[in-house]
Each structure stands twice: as structure tokens, then as C-alpha cells.
Tab-separated table of C-alpha atoms and ligand atoms in Angstrom:
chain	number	residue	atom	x	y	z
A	26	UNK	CA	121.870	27.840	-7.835
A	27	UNK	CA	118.713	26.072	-9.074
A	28	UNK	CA	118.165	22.586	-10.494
A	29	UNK	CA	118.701	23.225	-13.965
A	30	UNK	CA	115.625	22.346	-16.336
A	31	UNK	CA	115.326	19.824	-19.111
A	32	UNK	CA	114.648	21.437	-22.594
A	33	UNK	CA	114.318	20.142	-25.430
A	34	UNK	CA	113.849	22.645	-29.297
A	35	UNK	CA	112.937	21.058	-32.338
A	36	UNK	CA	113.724	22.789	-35.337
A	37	UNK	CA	116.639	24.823	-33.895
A	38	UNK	CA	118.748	25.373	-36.868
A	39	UNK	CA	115.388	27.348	-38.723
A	40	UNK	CA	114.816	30.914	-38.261
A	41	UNK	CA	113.008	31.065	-35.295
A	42	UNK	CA	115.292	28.668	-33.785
A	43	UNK	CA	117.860	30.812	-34.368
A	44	UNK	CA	116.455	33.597	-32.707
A	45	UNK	CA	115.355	32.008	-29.978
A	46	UNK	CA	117.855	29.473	-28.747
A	47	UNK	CA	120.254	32.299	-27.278
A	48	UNK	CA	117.746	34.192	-25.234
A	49	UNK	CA	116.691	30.925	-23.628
A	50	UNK	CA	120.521	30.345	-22.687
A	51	UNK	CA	120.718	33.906	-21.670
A	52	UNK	CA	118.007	33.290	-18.803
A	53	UNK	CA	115.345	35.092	-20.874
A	54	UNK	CA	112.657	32.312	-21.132
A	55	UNK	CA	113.022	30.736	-17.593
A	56	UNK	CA	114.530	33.926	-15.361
A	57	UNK	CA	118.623	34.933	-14.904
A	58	UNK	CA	118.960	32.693	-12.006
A	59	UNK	CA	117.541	29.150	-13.702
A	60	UNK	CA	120.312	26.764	-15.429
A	61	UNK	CA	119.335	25.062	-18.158
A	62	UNK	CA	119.768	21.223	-20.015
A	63	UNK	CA	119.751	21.731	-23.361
A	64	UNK	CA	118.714	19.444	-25.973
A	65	UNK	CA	118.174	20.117	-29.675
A	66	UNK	CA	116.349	17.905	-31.883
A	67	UNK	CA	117.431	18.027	-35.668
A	68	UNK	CA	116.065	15.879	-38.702
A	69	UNK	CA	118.370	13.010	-39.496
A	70	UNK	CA	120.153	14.173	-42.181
A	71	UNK	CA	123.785	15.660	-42.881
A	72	UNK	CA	122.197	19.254	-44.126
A	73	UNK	CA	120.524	19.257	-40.819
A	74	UNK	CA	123.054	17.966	-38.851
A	75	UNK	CA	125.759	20.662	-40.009
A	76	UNK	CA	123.752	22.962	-40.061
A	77	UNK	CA	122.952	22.257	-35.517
A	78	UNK	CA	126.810	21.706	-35.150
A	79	UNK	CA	127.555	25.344	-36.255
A	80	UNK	CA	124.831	26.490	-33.925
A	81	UNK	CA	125.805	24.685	-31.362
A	82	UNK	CA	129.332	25.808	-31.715
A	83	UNK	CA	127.956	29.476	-31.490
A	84	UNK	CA	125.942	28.371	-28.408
A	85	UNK	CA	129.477	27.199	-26.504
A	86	UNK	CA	131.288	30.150	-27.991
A	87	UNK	CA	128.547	32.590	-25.707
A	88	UNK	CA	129.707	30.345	-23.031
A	89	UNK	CA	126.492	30.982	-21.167
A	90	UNK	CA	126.554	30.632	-17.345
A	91	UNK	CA	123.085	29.190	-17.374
A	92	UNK	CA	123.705	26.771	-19.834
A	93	UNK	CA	124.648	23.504	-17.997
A	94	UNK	CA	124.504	20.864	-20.466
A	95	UNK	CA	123.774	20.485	-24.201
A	96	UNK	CA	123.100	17.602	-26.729
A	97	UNK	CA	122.342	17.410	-30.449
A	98	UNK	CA	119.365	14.425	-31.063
A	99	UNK	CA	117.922	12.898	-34.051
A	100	UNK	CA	116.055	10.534	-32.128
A	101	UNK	CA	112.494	11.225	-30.579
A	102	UNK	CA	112.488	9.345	-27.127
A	103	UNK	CA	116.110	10.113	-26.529
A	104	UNK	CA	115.362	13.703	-27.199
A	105	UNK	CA	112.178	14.211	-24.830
A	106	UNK	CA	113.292	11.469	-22.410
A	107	UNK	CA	112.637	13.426	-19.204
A	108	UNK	CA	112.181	17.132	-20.536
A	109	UNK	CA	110.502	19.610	-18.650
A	110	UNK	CA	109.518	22.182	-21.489
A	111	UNK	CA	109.281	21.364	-24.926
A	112	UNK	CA	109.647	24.265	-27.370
A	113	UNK	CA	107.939	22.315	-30.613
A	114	UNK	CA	108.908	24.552	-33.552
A	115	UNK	CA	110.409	22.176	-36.450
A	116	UNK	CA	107.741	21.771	-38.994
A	117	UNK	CA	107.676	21.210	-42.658
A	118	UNK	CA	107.142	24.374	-44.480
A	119	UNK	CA	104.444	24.486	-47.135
A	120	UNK	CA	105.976	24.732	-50.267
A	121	UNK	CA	105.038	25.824	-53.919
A	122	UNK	CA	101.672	24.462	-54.927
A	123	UNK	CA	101.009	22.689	-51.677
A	124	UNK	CA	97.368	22.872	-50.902
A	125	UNK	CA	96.530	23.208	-47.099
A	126	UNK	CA	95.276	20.243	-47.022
A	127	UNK	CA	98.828	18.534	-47.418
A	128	UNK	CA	100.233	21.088	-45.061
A	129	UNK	CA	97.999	19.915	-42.305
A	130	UNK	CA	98.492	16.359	-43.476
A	131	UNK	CA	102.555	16.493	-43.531
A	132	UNK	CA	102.611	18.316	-40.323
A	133	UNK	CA	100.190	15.773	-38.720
A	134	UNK	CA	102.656	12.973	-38.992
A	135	UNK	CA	105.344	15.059	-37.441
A	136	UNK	CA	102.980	16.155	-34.286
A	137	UNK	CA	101.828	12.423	-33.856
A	138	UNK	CA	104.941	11.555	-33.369
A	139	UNK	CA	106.050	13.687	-31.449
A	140	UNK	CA	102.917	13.609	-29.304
A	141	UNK	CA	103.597	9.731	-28.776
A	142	UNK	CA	106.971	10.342	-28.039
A	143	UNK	CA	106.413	13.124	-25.240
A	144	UNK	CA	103.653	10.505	-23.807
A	145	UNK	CA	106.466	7.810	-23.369
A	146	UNK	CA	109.109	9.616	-22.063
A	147	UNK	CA	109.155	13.377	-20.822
A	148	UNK	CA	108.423	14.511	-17.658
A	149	UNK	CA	104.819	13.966	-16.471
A	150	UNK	CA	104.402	17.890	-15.727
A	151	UNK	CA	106.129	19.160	-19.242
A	152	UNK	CA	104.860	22.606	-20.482
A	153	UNK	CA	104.753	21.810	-24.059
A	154	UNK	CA	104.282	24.707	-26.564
A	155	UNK	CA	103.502	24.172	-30.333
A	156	UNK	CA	104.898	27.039	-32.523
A	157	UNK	CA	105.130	24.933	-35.910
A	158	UNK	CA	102.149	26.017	-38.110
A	159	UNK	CA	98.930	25.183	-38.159
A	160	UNK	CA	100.006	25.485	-34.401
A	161	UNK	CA	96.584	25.063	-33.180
A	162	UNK	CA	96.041	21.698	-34.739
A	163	UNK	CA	99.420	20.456	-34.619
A	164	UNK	CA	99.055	20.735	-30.542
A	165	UNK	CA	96.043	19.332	-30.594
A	166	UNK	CA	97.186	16.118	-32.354
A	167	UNK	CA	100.682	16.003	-29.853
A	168	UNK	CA	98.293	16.032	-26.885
A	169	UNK	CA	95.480	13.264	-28.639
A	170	UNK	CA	98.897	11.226	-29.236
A	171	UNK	CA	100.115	11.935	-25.468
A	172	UNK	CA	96.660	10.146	-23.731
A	173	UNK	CA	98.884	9.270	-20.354
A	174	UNK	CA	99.889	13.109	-20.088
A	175	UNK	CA	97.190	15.709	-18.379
A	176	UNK	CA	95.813	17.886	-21.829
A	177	UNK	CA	96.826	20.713	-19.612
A	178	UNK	CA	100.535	19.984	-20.806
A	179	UNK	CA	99.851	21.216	-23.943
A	180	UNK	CA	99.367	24.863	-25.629
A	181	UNK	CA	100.164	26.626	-28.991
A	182	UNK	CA	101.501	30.372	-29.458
A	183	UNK	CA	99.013	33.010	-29.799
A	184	UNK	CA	100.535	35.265	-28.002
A	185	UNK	CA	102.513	36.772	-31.204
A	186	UNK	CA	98.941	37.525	-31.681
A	187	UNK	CA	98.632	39.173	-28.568
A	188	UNK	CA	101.792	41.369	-29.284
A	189	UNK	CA	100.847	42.438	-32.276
A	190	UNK	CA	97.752	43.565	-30.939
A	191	UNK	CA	99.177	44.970	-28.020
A	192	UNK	CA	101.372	47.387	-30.516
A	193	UNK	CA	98.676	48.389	-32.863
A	194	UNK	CA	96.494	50.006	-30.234
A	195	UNK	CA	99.474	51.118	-28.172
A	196	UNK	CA	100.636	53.375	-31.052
A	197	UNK	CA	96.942	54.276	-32.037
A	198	UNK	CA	96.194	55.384	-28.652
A	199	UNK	CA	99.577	57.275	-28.260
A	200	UNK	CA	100.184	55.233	-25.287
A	201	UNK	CA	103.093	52.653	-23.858
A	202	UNK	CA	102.610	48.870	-24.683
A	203	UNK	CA	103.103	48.489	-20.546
A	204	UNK	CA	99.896	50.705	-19.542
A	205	UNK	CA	97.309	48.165	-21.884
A	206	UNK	CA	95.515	45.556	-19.869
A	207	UNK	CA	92.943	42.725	-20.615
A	208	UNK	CA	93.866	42.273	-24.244
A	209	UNK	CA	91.556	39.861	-25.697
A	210	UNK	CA	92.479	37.545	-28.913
A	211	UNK	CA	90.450	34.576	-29.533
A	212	UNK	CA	90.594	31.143	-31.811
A	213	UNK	CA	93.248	30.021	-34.245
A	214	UNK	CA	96.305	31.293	-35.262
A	215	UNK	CA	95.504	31.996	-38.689
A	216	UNK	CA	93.477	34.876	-40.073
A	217	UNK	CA	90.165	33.933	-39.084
A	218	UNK	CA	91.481	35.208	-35.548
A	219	UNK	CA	89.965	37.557	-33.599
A	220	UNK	CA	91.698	40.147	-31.423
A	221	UNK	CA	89.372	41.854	-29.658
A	222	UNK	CA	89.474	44.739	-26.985
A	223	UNK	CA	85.951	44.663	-25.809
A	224	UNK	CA	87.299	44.454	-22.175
A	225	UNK	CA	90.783	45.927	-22.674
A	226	UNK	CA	92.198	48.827	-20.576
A	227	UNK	CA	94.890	51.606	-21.359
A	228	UNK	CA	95.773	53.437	-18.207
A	229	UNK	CA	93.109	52.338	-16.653
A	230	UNK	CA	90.697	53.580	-19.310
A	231	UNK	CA	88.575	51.436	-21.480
A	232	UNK	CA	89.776	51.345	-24.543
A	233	UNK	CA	86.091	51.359	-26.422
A	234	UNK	CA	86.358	55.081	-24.932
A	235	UNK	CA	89.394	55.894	-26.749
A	236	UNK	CA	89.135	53.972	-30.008
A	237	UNK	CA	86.171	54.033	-32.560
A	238	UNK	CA	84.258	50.873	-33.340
A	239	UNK	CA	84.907	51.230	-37.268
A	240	UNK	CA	89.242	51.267	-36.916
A	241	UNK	CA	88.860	48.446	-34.563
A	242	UNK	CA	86.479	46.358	-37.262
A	243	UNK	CA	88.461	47.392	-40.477
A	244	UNK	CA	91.898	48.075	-39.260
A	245	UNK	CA	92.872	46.830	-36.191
A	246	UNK	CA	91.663	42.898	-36.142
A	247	UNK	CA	92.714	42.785	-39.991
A	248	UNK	CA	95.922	44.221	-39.564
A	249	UNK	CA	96.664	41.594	-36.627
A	250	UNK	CA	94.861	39.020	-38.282
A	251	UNK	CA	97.137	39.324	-41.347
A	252	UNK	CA	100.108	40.502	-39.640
A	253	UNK	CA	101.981	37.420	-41.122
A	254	UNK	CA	101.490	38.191	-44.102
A	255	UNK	CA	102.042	41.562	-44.290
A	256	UNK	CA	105.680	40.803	-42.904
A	257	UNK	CA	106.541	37.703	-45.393
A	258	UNK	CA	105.898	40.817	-48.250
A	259	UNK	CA	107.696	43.580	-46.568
A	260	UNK	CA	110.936	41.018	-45.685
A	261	UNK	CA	110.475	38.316	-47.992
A	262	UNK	CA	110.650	35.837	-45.258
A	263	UNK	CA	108.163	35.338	-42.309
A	264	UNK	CA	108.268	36.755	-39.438
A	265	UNK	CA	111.253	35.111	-36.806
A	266	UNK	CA	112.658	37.434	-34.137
A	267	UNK	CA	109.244	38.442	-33.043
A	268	UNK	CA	107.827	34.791	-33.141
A	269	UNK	CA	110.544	33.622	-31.086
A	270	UNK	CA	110.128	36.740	-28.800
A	271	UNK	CA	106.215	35.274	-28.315
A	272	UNK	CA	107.683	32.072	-27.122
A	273	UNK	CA	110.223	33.065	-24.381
A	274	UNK	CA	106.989	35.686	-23.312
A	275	UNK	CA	104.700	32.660	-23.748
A	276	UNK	CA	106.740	30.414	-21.607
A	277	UNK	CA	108.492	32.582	-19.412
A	278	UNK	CA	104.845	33.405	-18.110
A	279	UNK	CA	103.669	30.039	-18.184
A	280	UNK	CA	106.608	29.270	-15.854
A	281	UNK	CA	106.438	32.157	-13.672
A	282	UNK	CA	102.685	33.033	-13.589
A	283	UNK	CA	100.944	36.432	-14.658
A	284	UNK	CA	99.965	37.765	-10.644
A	285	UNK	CA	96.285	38.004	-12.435
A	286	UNK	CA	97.639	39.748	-15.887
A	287	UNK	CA	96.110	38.627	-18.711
A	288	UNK	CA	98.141	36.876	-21.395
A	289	UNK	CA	96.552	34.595	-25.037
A	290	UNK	CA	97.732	30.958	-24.532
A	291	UNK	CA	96.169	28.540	-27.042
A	292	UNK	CA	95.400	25.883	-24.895
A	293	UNK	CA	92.955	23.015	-24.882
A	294	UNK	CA	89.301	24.173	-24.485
A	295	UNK	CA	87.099	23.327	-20.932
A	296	UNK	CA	83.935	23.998	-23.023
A	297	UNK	CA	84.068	27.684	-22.163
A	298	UNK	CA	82.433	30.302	-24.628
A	299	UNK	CA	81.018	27.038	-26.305
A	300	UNK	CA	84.266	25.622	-27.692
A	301	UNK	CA	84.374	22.560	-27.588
A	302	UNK	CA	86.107	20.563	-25.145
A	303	UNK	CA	89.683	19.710	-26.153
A	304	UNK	CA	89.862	21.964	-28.888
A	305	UNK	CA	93.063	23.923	-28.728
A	306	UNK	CA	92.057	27.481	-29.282
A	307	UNK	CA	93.124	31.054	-28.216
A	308	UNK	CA	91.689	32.246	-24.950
A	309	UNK	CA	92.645	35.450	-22.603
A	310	UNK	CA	94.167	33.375	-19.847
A	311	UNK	CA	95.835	33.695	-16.498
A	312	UNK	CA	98.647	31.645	-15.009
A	313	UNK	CA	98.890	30.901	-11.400
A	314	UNK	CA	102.284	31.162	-9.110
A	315	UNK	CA	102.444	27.199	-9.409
A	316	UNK	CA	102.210	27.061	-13.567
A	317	UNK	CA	98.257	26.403	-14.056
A	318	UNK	CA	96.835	27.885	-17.009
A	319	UNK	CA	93.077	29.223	-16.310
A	320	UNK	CA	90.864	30.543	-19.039
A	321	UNK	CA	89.100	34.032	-18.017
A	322	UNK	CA	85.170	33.265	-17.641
A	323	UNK	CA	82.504	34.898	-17.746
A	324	UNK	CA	83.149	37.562	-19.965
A	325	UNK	CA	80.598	39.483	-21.931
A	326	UNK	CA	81.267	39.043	-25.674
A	327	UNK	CA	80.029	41.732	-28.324
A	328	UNK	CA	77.989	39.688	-31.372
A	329	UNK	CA	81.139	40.016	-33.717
A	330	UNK	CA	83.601	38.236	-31.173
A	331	UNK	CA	80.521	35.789	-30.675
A	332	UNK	CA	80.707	35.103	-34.979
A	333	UNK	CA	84.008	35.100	-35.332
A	334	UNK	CA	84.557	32.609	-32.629
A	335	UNK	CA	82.305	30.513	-34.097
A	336	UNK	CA	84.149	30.982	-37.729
A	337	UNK	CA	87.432	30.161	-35.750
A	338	UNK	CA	85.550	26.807	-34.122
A	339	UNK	CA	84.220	26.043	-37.395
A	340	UNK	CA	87.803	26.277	-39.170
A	341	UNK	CA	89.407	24.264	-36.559
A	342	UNK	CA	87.001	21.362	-37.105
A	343	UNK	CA	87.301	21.360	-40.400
A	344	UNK	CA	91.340	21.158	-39.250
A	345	UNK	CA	90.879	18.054	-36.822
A	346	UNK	CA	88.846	16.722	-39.713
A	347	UNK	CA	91.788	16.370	-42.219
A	348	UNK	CA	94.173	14.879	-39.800
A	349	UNK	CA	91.473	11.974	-38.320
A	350	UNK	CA	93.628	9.560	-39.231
A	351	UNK	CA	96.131	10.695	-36.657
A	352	UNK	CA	93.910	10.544	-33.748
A	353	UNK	CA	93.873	7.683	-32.240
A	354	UNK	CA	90.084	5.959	-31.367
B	412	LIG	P1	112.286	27.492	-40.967
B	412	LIG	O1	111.847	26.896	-42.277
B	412	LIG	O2	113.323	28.528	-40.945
B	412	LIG	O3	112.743	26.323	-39.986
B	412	LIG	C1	111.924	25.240	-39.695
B	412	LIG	C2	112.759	24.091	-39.196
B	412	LIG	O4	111.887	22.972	-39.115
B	412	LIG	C3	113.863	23.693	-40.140
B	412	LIG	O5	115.049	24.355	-39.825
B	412	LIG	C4	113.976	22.197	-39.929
B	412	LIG	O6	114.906	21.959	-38.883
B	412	LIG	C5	112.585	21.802	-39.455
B	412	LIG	N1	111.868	21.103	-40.534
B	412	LIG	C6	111.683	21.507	-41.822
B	412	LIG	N2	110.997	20.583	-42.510
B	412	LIG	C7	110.739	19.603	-41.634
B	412	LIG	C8	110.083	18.363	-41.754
B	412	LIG	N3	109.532	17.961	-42.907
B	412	LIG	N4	110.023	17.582	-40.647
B	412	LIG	C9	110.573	17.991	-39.477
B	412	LIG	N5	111.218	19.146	-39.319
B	412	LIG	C10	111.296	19.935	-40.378
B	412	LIG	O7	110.927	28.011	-40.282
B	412	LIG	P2	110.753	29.090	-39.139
B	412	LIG	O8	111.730	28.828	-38.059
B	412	LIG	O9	110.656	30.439	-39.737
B	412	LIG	O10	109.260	28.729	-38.656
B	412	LIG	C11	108.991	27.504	-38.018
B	412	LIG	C12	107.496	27.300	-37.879
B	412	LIG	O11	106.932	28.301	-37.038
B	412	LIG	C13	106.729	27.382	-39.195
B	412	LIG	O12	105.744	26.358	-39.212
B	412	LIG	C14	106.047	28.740	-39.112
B	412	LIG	O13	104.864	28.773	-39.897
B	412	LIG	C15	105.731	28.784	-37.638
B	412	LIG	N6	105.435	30.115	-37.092
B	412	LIG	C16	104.501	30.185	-36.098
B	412	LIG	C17	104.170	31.389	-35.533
B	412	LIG	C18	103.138	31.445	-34.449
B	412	LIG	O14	102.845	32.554	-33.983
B	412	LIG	N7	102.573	30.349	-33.990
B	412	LIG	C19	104.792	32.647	-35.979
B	412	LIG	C20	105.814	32.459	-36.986
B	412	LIG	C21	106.095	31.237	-37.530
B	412	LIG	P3	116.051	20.819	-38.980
B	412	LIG	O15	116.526	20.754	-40.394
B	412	LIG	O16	117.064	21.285	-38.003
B	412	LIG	O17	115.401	19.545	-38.525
């Protein structure tokens, strides 16, 4: 049997959490043969607290063979001392009337802290993935809080993005999810995304072949774009199951590497398609056998992936903008 690895889940008694907390003990997000360390990280408060000892209870009551060890925390250094993989989905929701603005701002607070505490005391090669929204920004302040950490630590989910994408042109091309290659989505997870299939292949055939350039302009990249959306209307909550889903896919790959598949990590820029450095934004990316991220180069973009990444570079300065004061000089 393998070492088991240290993980720590913030937000685990939410939705997502929910979903997601029993496929990582089932072996789904690090493989069926890799024991896990457990360690959950609720808000300090009785709600919250209740609320993580009746999941927990449901956790033991699986009685998972890969779970090795579990612990409820309220405290930050206790709960990343030494973690390996940080699944960072607790966030504060925006609520009636809350302007952006005060999303960013409330959400800020949470990822500097967070960042500062993952800088102290969790393992110097964590895999840290953001899913708390803006997701983007919020990793991006985690890894300007984390300076003694390598920025290559640090990622946010796109690859619900990528999934939904995936799906879309799998079902208007007739075809299986599993024959699409090279799916493209690029920038921040918010609408101002753009999934693009330029360079994509189903069965081996380019999919610019098979598709027409007007569904992929006025259907496909808006109904991925605004996916979210679409989902919080249809099941008057947003979307969980498929978000967590993204994760284990996001880290299970991360983990395992990608044998030169594509997959959309949000990850922090190396200047490439002129984003600028740092800047955590969604790339086609693939992972190596030993866990490194790299960004695909060199491809040729079409002039409407070349605006809209510019849009999506533009929107995530304004982002960084609004939470300066939680960047440290
Ligand atoms: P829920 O509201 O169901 O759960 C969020 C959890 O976050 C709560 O259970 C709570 O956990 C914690 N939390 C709430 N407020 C705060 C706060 N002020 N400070 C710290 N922790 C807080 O949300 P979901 O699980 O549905 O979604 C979680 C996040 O994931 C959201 O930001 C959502 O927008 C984002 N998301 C991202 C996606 C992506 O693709 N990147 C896709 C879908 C969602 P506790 O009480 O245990 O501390």
C-alpha cells in the first residue's frame, strides 16, 4: 500500500463539498490504490460545526478502505500543516444586493489567508486548486500571499469549462465525449471565457470541418460561457455534482499526468499568448508523469480567441485591481 496523502477541503459541508468528499475517499481523485489523510476545514461556528460532524459521520459510516485518517479543523495552520493537495472550495457566497465588487473584496480576505497560511505550513510541493468563485482571482491572491511556495503550486478550475465544452460539441457532432481532442478554453472562469475549438479534433477530424463557424460563435462559446447560469435557473441552485466532478478530473490529472492529452488548468501565466506573467488564467495545458503543469505554445489563434483573450486579461486586471490591498508589496 502507498503512503497515504495529506488533504485538506475547505468548505466541505457546502454543496460541492458534499459531492465531492466521497469520491475522493473512494480513490476517485488520487487512483484506487492511494490512501488518503483527511482533513476538513469548517468556519468556527456551531452551524458549521454540526453541520461537518454529520458529514463526517457519513464519511466513517462508508468505511472507506482508502481513507486512513480524518480530522475536523477550524484553525488555518493546523489545517494545512503539512498537506499535500489542497482542495480550496469554502467561499462566501454573494448574496442579495451584493455588488461584485464586495464579492471579490469578502472573498479576498478569505484567500489571503489562506494563501499565508499554506506559505507557513503545507508541504513545499502542494497542488493547490481554487474552486471558490471568482476562482481565478481568489488563486491568484493565495499564491501572492504564499511568496516562499513555487507559483506553480497554485491553479483554479476551468476545467468544468472544459467539460461543458467537451459535451456541447460531442452531442452536436453526434460523437462520444472520449473521441474529442485538443479542446481549447481560455481566460477566466466567468462569462467573458472563451472555449474555443480552433485546434480541436473528433476522431481524428478537425472539428472546423464538422462544425460551422456561426453555431460555434452564437451557440457554442455562449452556451459554455453561461453554462452557470443556465443551471442556477433550470435547478434553482448552482451547479454541484458536476463542479465537484471538474475537481477530482482536475486533480486526478494533475496528479497522474495527461501522457500529452490536453486538459484547461487555470494556472499562473509564463507570459504566453501575452498574458501577463502571474496572472492566473485558463490555458490548454499538459501535465507531465512527475505533476508539472506546461501551457501548450505556439498555437495559432483565430482574431476572436485573440479579442476575447484580451477581454478576459482586461477583466482579470480590473479583478487584481479591487483586491490590491491584499497583495502584499
Ligand atoms: P455552498 O454555499 O453550498 O458552500 C460553500 C461553503 O463555503 C459553505 O458550506 C461554508 O462552509 C463555506 N463558506 C460560506 N461562507 C463562507 C465565508 N464567509 N467564509 C468562509 N467559508 C465560507 O457553495 P457551493 O459548494 O455550491 O460552491 C462553493 C464555491 O464554488 C462557490 O464560490 C461557487 O461559486 C464556486 N463554484 C466554482 C465553480 C468553478 O468551476 N470554478 C463551479 C461551481 C461553483 P462551512 O460552513 O463548512 O465553513
Amino acid at each position: 500500500m502507498k503512503e497515504p496523502i495529506r488533504v485538506t477541503v475547505t468548505g466541505p459541508t457546502g454543496q460541492i463539498g458534499y459531492a465531492i468528499l466521497f469520491r475522493i475517499c473512494s480513490g476517485a481523485m488520487f487512483g484506487a490504490d492511494q490512501p488518503v489523510k483527511l482533513t476538513l476545514l469548517s468556519r468556527d461556528n456551531e452551524k458549521s460545526k454540526a453541520a461537518l460532524k454529520g458529514v463526517m459521520m457519513e464519511l466513517s459510516d462508508c468505511a472507506f478502505p482508502l481513507l486512513a485518517e480524518m480530522r475536523a479543523e477550524t484553525d488555518l495552520r493546523e489545517a494545512f500543516r503539512d498537506c499535500e493537495a489542497a482542495i480550496l472550495i469554502g467561499s462566501r457566497p454573494r448574496g442579495p444586493g451584493m455588488e461584485r465588487a464586495d464579492l471579490l473584496e469578502g472573498n479576498a480576505a478569505i484567500f489571503c489567508e489562506q494563501g499565508r497560511a499554506l506559505n507557513e505550513v503545507a508541504a513545499r510541493n502542494v497542488k493547490v486548486v481554487v474552486v471558490g468563485n471568482p476562482c481565478n482571482t481568489n488563486a491568484w491572491i493565495a499564491m501572492k500571499n504564499a511568496p516562499s511556495l513555487d507559483p506553480s503550486c497554485f491553479s483554479a478550475l476551468m476545467r468544468l469549462d472544459e467539460n461543458r465544452a467537451l459535451s456541447q460539441l460531442a452531442e452536436k457532432t453526434g460523437m462520444p465525449v472520449c473521441s474529442i481532442q485538443k479542446m481549447a478554453v481560455w481566460g477566466n472562469h466567468s462569462p467573458t471565457m472563451v472555449p474555443d475549438v480552433t485546434a480541436t479534433l473528433v476522431a481524428d477530424k478537425k472539428a472546423v470541418d464538422l462544425v460551422d463557424g456561426e453555431w460555434v460563435k452564437s451557440e457554442f462559446r455562449p452556451t459554455v460561457a453561461k453554462r452557470g447560469g443556465a443551471i442556477i435557473k433550470a435547478r434553482g441552485a448552482s451547479s454541484a455534482a458536476s463542479a465537484a466532478s471538474a475537481t477530482i478530473d482536475h486533480m486526478y490529472d494533475w496528479t497522474n499526468g495527461t501522457d500529452g492529452r490536453w486538459v484547461i488548468m487555470a494556472v499562473p501565466s509564463d507570459g504566453s499568448y501575452g498574458v501577463p506573467e502571474g496572472m492566473v488564467f485558463g490555458f490548454p495545458c499538459t501535465v507531465t508523469a512527475e505533476g508539472k503543469v506546461e501551457i501548450v505554445k505556439d498555437l495559432e489563434l483565430t482574431d476572436d480567441v485573440k479579442v476575447g483573450i484580451a477581454k478576459n486579461i482586461e477583466e482579470l486586471k480590473k479583478e487584481q485591481e479591487a483586491v490590491a490591498a491584499f497583495i502584499p508589496n
